[in-house]
PDB file of C-alpha atoms in Angstrom:
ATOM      1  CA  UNK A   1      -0.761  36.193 192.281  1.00 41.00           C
ATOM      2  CA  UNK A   2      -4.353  34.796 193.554  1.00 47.00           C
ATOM      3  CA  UNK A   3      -3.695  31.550 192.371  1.00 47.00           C
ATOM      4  CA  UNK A   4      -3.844  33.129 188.527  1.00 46.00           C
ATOM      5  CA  UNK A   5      -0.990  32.158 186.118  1.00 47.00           C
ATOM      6  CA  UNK A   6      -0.108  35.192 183.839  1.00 40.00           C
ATOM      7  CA  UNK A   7      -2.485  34.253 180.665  1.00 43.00           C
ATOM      8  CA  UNK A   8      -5.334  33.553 182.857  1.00 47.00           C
ATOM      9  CA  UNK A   9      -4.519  36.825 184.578  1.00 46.00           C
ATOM     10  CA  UNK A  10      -4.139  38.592 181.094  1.00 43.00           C
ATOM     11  CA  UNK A  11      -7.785  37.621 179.685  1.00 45.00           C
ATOM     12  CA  UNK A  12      -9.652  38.276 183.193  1.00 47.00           C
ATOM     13  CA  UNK A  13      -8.092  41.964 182.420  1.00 48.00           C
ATOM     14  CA  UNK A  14      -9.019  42.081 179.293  1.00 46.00           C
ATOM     15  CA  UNK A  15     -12.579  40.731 179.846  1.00 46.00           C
ATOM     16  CA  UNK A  16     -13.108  43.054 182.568  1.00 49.00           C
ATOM     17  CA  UNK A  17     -11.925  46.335 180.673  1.00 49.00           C
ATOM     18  CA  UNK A  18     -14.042  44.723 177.607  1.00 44.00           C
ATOM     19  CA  UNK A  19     -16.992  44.432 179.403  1.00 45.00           C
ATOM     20  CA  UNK A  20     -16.683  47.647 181.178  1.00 46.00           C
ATOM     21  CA  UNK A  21     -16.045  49.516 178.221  1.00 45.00           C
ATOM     22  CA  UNK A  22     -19.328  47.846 177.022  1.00 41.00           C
ATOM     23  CA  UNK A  23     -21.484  48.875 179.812  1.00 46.00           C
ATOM     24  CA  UNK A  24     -20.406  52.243 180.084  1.00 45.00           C
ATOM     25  CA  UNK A  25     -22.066  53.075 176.138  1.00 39.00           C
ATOM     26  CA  UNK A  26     -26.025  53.872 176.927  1.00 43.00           C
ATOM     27  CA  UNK A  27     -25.183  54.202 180.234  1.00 43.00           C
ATOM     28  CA  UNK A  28     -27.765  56.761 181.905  1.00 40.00           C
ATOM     29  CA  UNK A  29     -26.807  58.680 185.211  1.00 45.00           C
ATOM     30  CA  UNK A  30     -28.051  57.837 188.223  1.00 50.00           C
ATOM     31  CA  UNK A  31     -27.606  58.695 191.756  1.00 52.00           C
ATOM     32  CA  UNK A  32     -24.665  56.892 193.210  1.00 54.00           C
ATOM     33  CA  UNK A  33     -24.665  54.602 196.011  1.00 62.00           C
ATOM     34  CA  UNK A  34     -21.995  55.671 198.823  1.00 67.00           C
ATOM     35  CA  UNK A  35     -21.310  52.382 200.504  1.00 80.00           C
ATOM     36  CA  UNK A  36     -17.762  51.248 200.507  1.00 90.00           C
ATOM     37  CA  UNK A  37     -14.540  53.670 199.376  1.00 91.00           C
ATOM     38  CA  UNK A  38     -14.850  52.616 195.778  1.00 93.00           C
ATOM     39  CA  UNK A  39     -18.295  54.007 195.299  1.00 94.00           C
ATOM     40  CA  UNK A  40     -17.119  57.109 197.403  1.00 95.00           C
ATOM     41  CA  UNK A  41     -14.323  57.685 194.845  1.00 96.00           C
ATOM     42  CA  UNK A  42     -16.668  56.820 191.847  1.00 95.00           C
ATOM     43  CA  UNK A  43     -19.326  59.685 192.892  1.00 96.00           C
ATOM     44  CA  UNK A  44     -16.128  62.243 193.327  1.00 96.00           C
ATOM     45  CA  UNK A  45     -15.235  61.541 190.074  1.00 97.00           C
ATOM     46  CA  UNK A  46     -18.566  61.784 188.290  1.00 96.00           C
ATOM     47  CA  UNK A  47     -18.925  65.149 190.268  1.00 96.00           C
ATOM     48  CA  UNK A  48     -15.591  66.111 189.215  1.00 96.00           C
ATOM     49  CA  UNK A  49     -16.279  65.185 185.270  1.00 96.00           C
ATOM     50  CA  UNK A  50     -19.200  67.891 184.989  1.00 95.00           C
ATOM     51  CA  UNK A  51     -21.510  67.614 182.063  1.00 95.00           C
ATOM     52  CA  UNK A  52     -18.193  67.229 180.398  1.00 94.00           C
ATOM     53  CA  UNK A  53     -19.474  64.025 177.962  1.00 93.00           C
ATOM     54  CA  UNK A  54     -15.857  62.750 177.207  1.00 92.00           C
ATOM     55  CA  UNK A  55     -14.399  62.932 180.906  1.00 95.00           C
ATOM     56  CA  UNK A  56     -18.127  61.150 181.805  1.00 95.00           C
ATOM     57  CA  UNK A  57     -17.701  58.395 179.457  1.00 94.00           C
ATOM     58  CA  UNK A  58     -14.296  58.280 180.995  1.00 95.00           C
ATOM     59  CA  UNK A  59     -15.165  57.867 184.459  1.00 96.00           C
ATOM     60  CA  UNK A  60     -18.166  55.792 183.753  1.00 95.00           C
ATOM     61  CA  UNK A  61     -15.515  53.573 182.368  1.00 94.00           C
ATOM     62  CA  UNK A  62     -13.113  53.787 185.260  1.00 95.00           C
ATOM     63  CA  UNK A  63     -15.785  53.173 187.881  1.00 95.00           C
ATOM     64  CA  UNK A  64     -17.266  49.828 185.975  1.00 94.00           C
ATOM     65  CA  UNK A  65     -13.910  48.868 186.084  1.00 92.00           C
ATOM     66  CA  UNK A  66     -13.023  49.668 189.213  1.00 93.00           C
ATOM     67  CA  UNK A  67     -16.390  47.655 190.227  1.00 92.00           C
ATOM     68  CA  UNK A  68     -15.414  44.565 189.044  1.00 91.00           C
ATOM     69  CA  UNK A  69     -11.749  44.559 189.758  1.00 88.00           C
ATOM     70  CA  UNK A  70     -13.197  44.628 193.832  1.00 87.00           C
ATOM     71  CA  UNK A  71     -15.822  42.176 193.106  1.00 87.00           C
ATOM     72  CA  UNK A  72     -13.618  39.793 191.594  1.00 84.00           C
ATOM     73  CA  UNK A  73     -10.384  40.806 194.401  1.00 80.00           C
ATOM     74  CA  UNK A  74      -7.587  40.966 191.562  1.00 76.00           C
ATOM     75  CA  UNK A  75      -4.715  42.101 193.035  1.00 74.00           C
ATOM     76  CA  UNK A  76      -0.737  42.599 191.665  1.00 70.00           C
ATOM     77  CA  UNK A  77      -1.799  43.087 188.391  1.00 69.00           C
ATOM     78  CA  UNK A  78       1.421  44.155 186.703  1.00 62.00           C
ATOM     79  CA  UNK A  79       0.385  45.448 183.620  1.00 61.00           C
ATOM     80  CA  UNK A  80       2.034  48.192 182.727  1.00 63.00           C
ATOM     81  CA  UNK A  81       0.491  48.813 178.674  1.00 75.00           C
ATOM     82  CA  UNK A  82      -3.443  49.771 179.159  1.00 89.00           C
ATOM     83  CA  UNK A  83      -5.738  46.656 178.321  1.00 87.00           C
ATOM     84  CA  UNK A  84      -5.919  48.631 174.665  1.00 90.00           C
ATOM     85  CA  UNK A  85      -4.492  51.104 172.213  1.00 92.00           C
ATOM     86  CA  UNK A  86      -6.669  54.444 172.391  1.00 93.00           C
ATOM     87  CA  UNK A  87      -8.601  54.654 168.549  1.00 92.00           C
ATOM     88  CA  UNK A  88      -7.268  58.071 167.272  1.00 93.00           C
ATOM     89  CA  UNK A  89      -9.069  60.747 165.096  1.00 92.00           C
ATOM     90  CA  UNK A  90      -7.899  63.735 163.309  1.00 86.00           C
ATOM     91  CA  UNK A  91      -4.176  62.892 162.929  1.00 81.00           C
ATOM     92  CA  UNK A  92      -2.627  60.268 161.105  1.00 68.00           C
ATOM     93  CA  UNK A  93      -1.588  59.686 157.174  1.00 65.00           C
ATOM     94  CA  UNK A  94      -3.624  58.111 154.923  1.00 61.00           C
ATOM     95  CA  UNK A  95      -6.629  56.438 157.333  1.00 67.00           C
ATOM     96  CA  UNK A  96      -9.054  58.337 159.288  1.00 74.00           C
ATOM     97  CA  UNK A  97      -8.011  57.267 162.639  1.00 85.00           C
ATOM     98  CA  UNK A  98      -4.791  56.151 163.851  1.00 89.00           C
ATOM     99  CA  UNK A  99      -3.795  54.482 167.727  1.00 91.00           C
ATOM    100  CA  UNK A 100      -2.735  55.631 170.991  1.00 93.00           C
ATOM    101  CA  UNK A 101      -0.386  53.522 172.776  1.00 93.00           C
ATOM    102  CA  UNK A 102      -0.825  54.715 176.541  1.00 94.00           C
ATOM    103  CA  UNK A 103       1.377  52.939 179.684  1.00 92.00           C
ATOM    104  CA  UNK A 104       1.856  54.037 183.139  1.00 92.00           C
ATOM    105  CA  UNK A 105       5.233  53.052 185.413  1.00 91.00           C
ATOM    106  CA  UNK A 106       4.896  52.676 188.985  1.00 90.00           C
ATOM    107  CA  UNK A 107       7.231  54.356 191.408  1.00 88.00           C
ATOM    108  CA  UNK A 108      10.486  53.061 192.224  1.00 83.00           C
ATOM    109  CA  UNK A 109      12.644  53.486 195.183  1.00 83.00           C
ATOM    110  CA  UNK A 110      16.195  55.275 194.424  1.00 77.00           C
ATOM    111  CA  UNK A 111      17.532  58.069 192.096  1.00 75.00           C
ATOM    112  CA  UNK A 112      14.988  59.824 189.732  1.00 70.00           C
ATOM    113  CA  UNK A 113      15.531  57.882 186.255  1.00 69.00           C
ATOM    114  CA  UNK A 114      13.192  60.097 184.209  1.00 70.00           C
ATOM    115  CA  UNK A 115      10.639  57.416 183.980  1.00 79.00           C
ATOM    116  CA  UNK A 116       9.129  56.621 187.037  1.00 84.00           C
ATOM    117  CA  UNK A 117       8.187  58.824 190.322  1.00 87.00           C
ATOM    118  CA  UNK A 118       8.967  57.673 193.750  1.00 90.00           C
ATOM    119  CA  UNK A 119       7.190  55.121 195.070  1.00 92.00           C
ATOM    120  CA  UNK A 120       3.426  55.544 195.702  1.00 93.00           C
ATOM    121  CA  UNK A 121       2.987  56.643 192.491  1.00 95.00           C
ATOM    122  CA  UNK A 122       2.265  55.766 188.715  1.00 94.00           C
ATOM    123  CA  UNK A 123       3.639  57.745 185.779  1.00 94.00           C
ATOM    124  CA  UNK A 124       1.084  58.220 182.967  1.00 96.00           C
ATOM    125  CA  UNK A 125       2.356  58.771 179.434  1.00 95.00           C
ATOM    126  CA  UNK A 126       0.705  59.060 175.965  1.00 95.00           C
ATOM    127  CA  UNK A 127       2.485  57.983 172.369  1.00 93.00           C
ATOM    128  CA  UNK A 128       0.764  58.385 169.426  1.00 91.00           C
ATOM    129  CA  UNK A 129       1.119  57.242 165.977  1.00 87.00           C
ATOM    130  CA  UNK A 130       1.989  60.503 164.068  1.00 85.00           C
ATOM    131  CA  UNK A 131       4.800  62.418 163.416  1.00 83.00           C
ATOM    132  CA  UNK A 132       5.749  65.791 164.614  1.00 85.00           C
ATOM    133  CA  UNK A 133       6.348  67.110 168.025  1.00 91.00           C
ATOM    134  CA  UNK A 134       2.952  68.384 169.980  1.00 94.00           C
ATOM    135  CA  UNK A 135       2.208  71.485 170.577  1.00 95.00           C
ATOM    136  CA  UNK A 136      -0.354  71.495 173.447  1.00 96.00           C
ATOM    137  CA  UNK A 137      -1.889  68.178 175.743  1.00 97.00           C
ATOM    138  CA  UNK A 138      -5.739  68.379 176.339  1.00 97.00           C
ATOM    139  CA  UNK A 139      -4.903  64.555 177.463  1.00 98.00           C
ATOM    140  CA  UNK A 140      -6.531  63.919 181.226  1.00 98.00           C
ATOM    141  CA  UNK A 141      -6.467  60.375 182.917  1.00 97.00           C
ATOM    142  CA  UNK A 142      -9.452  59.630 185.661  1.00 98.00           C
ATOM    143  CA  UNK A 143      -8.173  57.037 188.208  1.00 97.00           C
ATOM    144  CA  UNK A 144      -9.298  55.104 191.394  1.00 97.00           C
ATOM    145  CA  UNK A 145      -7.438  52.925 193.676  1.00 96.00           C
ATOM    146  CA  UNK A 146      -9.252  50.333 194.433  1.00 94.00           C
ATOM    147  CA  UNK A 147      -7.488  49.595 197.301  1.00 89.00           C
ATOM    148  CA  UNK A 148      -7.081  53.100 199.170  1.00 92.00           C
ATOM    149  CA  UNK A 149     -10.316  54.475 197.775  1.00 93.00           C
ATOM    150  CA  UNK A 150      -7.950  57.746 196.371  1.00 95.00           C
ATOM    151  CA  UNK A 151      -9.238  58.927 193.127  1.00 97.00           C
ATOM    152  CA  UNK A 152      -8.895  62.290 190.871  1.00 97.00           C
ATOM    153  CA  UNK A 153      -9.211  63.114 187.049  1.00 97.00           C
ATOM    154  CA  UNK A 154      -5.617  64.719 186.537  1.00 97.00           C
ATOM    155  CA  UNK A 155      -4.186  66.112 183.045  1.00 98.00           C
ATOM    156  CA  UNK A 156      -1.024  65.644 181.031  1.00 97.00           C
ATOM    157  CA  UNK A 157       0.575  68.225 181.715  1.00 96.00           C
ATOM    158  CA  UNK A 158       4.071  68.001 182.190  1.00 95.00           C
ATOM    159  CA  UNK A 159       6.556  70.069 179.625  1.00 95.00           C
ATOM    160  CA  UNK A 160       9.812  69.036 178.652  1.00 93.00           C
ATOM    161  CA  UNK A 161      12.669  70.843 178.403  1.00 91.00           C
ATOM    162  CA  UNK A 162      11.962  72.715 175.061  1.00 93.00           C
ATOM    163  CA  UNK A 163       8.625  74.068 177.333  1.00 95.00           C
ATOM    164  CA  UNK A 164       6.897  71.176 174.862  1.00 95.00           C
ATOM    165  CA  UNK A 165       3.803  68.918 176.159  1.00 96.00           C
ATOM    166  CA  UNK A 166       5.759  65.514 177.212  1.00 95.00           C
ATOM    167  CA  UNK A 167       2.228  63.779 177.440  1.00 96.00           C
ATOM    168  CA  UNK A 168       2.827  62.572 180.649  1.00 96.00           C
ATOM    169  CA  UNK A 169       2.114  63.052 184.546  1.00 95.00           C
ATOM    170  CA  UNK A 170       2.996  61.437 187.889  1.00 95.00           C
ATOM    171  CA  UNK A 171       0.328  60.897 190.001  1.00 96.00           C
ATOM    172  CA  UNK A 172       0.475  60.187 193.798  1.00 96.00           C
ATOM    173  CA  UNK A 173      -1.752  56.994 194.060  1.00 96.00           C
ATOM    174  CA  UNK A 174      -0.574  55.368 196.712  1.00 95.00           C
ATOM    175  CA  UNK A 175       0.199  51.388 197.170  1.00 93.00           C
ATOM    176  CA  UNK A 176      -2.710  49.450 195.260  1.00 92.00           C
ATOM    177  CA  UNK A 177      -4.494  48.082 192.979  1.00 92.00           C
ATOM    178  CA  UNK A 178      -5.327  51.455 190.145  1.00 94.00           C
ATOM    179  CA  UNK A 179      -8.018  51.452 187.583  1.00 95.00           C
ATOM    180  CA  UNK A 180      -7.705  54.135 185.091  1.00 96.00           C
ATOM    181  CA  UNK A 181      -8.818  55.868 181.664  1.00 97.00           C
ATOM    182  CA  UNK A 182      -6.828  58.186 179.300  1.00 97.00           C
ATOM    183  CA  UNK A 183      -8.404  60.122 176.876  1.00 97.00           C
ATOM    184  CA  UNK A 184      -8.528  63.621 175.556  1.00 97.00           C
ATOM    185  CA  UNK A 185      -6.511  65.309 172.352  1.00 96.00           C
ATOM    186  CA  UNK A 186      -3.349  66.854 171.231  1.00 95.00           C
ATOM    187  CA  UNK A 187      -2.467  69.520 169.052  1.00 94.00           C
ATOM    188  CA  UNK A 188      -0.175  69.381 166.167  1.00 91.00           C
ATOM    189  CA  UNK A 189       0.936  71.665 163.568  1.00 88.00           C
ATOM    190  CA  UNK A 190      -1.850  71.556 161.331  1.00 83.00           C
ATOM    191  CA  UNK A 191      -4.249  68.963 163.412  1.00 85.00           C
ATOM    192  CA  UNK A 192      -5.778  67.975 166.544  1.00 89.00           C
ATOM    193  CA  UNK A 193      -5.537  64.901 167.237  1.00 91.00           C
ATOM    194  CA  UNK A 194      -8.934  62.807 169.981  1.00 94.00           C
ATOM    195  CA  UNK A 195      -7.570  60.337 171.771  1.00 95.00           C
ATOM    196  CA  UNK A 196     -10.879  58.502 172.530  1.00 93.00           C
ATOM    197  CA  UNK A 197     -10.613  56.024 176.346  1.00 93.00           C
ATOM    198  CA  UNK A 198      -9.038  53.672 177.104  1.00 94.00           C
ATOM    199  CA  UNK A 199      -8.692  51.574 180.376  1.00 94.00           C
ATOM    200  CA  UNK A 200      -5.907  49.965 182.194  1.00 93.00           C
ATOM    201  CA  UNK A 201      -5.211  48.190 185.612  1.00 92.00           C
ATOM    202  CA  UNK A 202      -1.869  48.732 187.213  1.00 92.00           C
ATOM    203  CA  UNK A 203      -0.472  47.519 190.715  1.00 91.00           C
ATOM    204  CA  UNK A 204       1.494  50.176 192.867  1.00 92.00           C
ATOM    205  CA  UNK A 205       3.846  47.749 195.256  1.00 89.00           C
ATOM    206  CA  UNK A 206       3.896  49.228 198.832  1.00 83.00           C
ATOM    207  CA  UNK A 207       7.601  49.338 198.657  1.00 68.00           C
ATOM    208  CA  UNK A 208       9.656  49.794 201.920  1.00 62.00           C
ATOM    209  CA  UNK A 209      11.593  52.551 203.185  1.00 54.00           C
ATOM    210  CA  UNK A 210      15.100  52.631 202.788  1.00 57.00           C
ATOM    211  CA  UNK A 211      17.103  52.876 205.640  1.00 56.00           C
ATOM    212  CA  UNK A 212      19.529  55.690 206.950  1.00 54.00           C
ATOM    213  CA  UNK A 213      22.964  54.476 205.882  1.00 61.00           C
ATOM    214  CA  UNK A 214      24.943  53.806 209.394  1.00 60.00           C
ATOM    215  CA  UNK A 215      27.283  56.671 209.784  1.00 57.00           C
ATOM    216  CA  UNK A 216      31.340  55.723 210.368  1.00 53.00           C
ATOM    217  CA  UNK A 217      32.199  58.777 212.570  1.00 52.00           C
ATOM    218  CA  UNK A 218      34.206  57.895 215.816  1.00 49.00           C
ATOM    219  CA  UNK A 219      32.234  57.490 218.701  1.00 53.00           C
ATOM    220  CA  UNK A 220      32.644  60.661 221.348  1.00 51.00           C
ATOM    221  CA  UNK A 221      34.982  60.714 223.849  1.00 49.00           C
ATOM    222  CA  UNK A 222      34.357  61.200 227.527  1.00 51.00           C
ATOM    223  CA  UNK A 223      34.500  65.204 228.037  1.00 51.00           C
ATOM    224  CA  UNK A 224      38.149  65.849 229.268  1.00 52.00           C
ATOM    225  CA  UNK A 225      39.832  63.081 227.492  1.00 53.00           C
ATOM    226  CA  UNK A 226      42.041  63.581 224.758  1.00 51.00           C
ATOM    227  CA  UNK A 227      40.527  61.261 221.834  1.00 47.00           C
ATOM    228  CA  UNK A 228      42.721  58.283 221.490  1.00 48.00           C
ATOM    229  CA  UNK A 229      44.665  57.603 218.445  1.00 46.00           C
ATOM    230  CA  UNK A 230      45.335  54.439 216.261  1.00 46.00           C
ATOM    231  CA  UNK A 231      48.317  55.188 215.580  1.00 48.00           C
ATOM    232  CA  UNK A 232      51.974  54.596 218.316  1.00 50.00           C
ATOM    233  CA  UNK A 233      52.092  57.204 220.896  1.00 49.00           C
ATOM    234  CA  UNK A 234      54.160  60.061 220.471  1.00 49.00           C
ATOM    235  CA  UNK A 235      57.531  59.699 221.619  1.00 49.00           C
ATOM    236  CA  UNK A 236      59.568  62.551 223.789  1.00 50.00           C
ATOM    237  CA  UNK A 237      61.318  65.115 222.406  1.00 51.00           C
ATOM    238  CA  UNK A 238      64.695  64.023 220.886  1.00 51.00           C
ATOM    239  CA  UNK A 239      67.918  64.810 223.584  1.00 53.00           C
ATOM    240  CA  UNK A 240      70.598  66.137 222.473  1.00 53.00           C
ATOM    241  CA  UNK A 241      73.005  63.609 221.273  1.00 52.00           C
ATOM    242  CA  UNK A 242      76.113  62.044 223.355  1.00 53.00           C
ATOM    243  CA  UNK A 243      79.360  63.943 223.015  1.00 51.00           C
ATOM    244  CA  UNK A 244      80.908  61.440 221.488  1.00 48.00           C
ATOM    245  CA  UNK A 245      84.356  62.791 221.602  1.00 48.00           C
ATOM    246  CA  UNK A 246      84.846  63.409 225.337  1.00 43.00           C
ATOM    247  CA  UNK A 247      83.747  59.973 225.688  1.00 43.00           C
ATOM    248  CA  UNK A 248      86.557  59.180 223.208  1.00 43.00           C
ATOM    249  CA  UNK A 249      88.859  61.589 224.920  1.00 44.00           C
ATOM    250  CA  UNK A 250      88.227  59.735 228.128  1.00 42.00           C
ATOM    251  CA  UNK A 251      88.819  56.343 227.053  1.00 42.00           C
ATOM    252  CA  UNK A 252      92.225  57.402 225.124  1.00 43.00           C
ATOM    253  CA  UNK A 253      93.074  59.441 228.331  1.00 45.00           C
ATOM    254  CA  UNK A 254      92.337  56.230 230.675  1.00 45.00           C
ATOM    255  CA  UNK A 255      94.873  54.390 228.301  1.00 46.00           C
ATOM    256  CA  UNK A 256      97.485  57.028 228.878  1.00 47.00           C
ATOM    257  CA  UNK A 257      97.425  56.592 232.265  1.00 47.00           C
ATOM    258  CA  UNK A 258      98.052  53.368 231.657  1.00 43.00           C
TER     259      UNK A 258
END
């Protein structure tokens, strides 16, 4: 755990996302430096956000983040909420903005459950306070590894059974430490709702391979032998029974003679 009790481990998170979050607003763009995988992935994901000013502020985000989680070397992070709920606008009751709650689950080794992908991977998934089922998911997430250097800006777009938006996506991370931003909106009947950032650190464990069960099969025989059996050996045919009577007829005829 780097020598970090949960707590402490809790508010360098939450400082880091804060102060990210906080350097990202004003932000102007500037030529990226290429110098270690991080800033490799950062510059592939401003070139993948476009002049898009939502994905930017997204990735701006993710890659101040993802900055500071290498220069301070957190590692097994465990969070599985984002550091914050996403502010809301254009869906809600009675107030003019509502939250987000956002988590992603990291892959797990065995049977598919539903709510995680295999392992190497973290499932994103958006909740938000309103009623209602959606109707369409302009949700995206941008995220970097911090330790593998993979990165991508990847929507929500998984359906559910019903061919509804389920507000979620696996994404093939790989093993490491992840930095990532949701955002984006969602359409209900009647309103749209903008999900505005929000940043989260999450640890994908470099779990091991199962092994091949051992198989119980019988090991082969030597060509031209007959496989042996665990059971007695077969006995001979039956013979035909004794005759009984001439043996009878014998002994009463020896006593005759007598």
């Amino acid at each position: 755990m780097n020598g970090m009790t949960l707590p402490r481990r809790a508010a360098a998170v939450a400082a880091i996302a804060t102060t990210a979050v906080l350097g990202a607003i004003g932000t102007a763009t500037a030529a990226p430096k290429i110098d270690t995988p991080v800033d490799a992935a950062i510059a592939y994901l401003t070139e993948t956000a476009g002049t898009d000013q939502n994905a930017l502020a997204a990735v701006t985000t993710t890659g101040k983040t993802a900055e500071l989680v290498a220069a301070a070397g957190l590692k097994n992070i465990g969070f599985t909420p984002f550091g914050y709920q996403a502010p809301t606008l254009g869906c809600g009751f009675n107030l003019p903005f509502t939250m987000t709650a956002a988590s992603a689950v990291s892959g797990q080794a065995g049977p598919d459950t539903g709510l995680a992908g295999p392992p190497g991977t973290l499932r994103f998934q958006a909740a938000p306070a309103t009623v209602g089922m959606p109707l369409a998911s302009g949700l995206s997430v941008a995220w970097l590894n911090v330790g593998n250097g993979r990165s991508g800006i990847t929507p929500l777009d998984e359906m559910t059974e019903y061919n509804l938006p389920s507000l979620a996506k696996t994404v093939d991370t790989g093993p490491g430490t992840v930095v990532a931003s949701l955002w984006g909106s969602i359409d209900y009947p009647g309103s749209r709702c903008l999900v505005l950032p929000t940043v989260g650190l999450f640890t994908v464990p470099d779990l091991p391979v199962e092994p091949v069960p051992a198989t119980t099969s019988a090991a082969p025989t030597t060509p031209g032998q007959a496989p042996t059996t665990t059971g007695q050996a077969p006995t001979t045919p039956a013979q035909a029974p004794a005759d009984t009577g001439s043996a009878s007829g014998s002994s009463s005829g020896s006593g005759d003679n007598n």
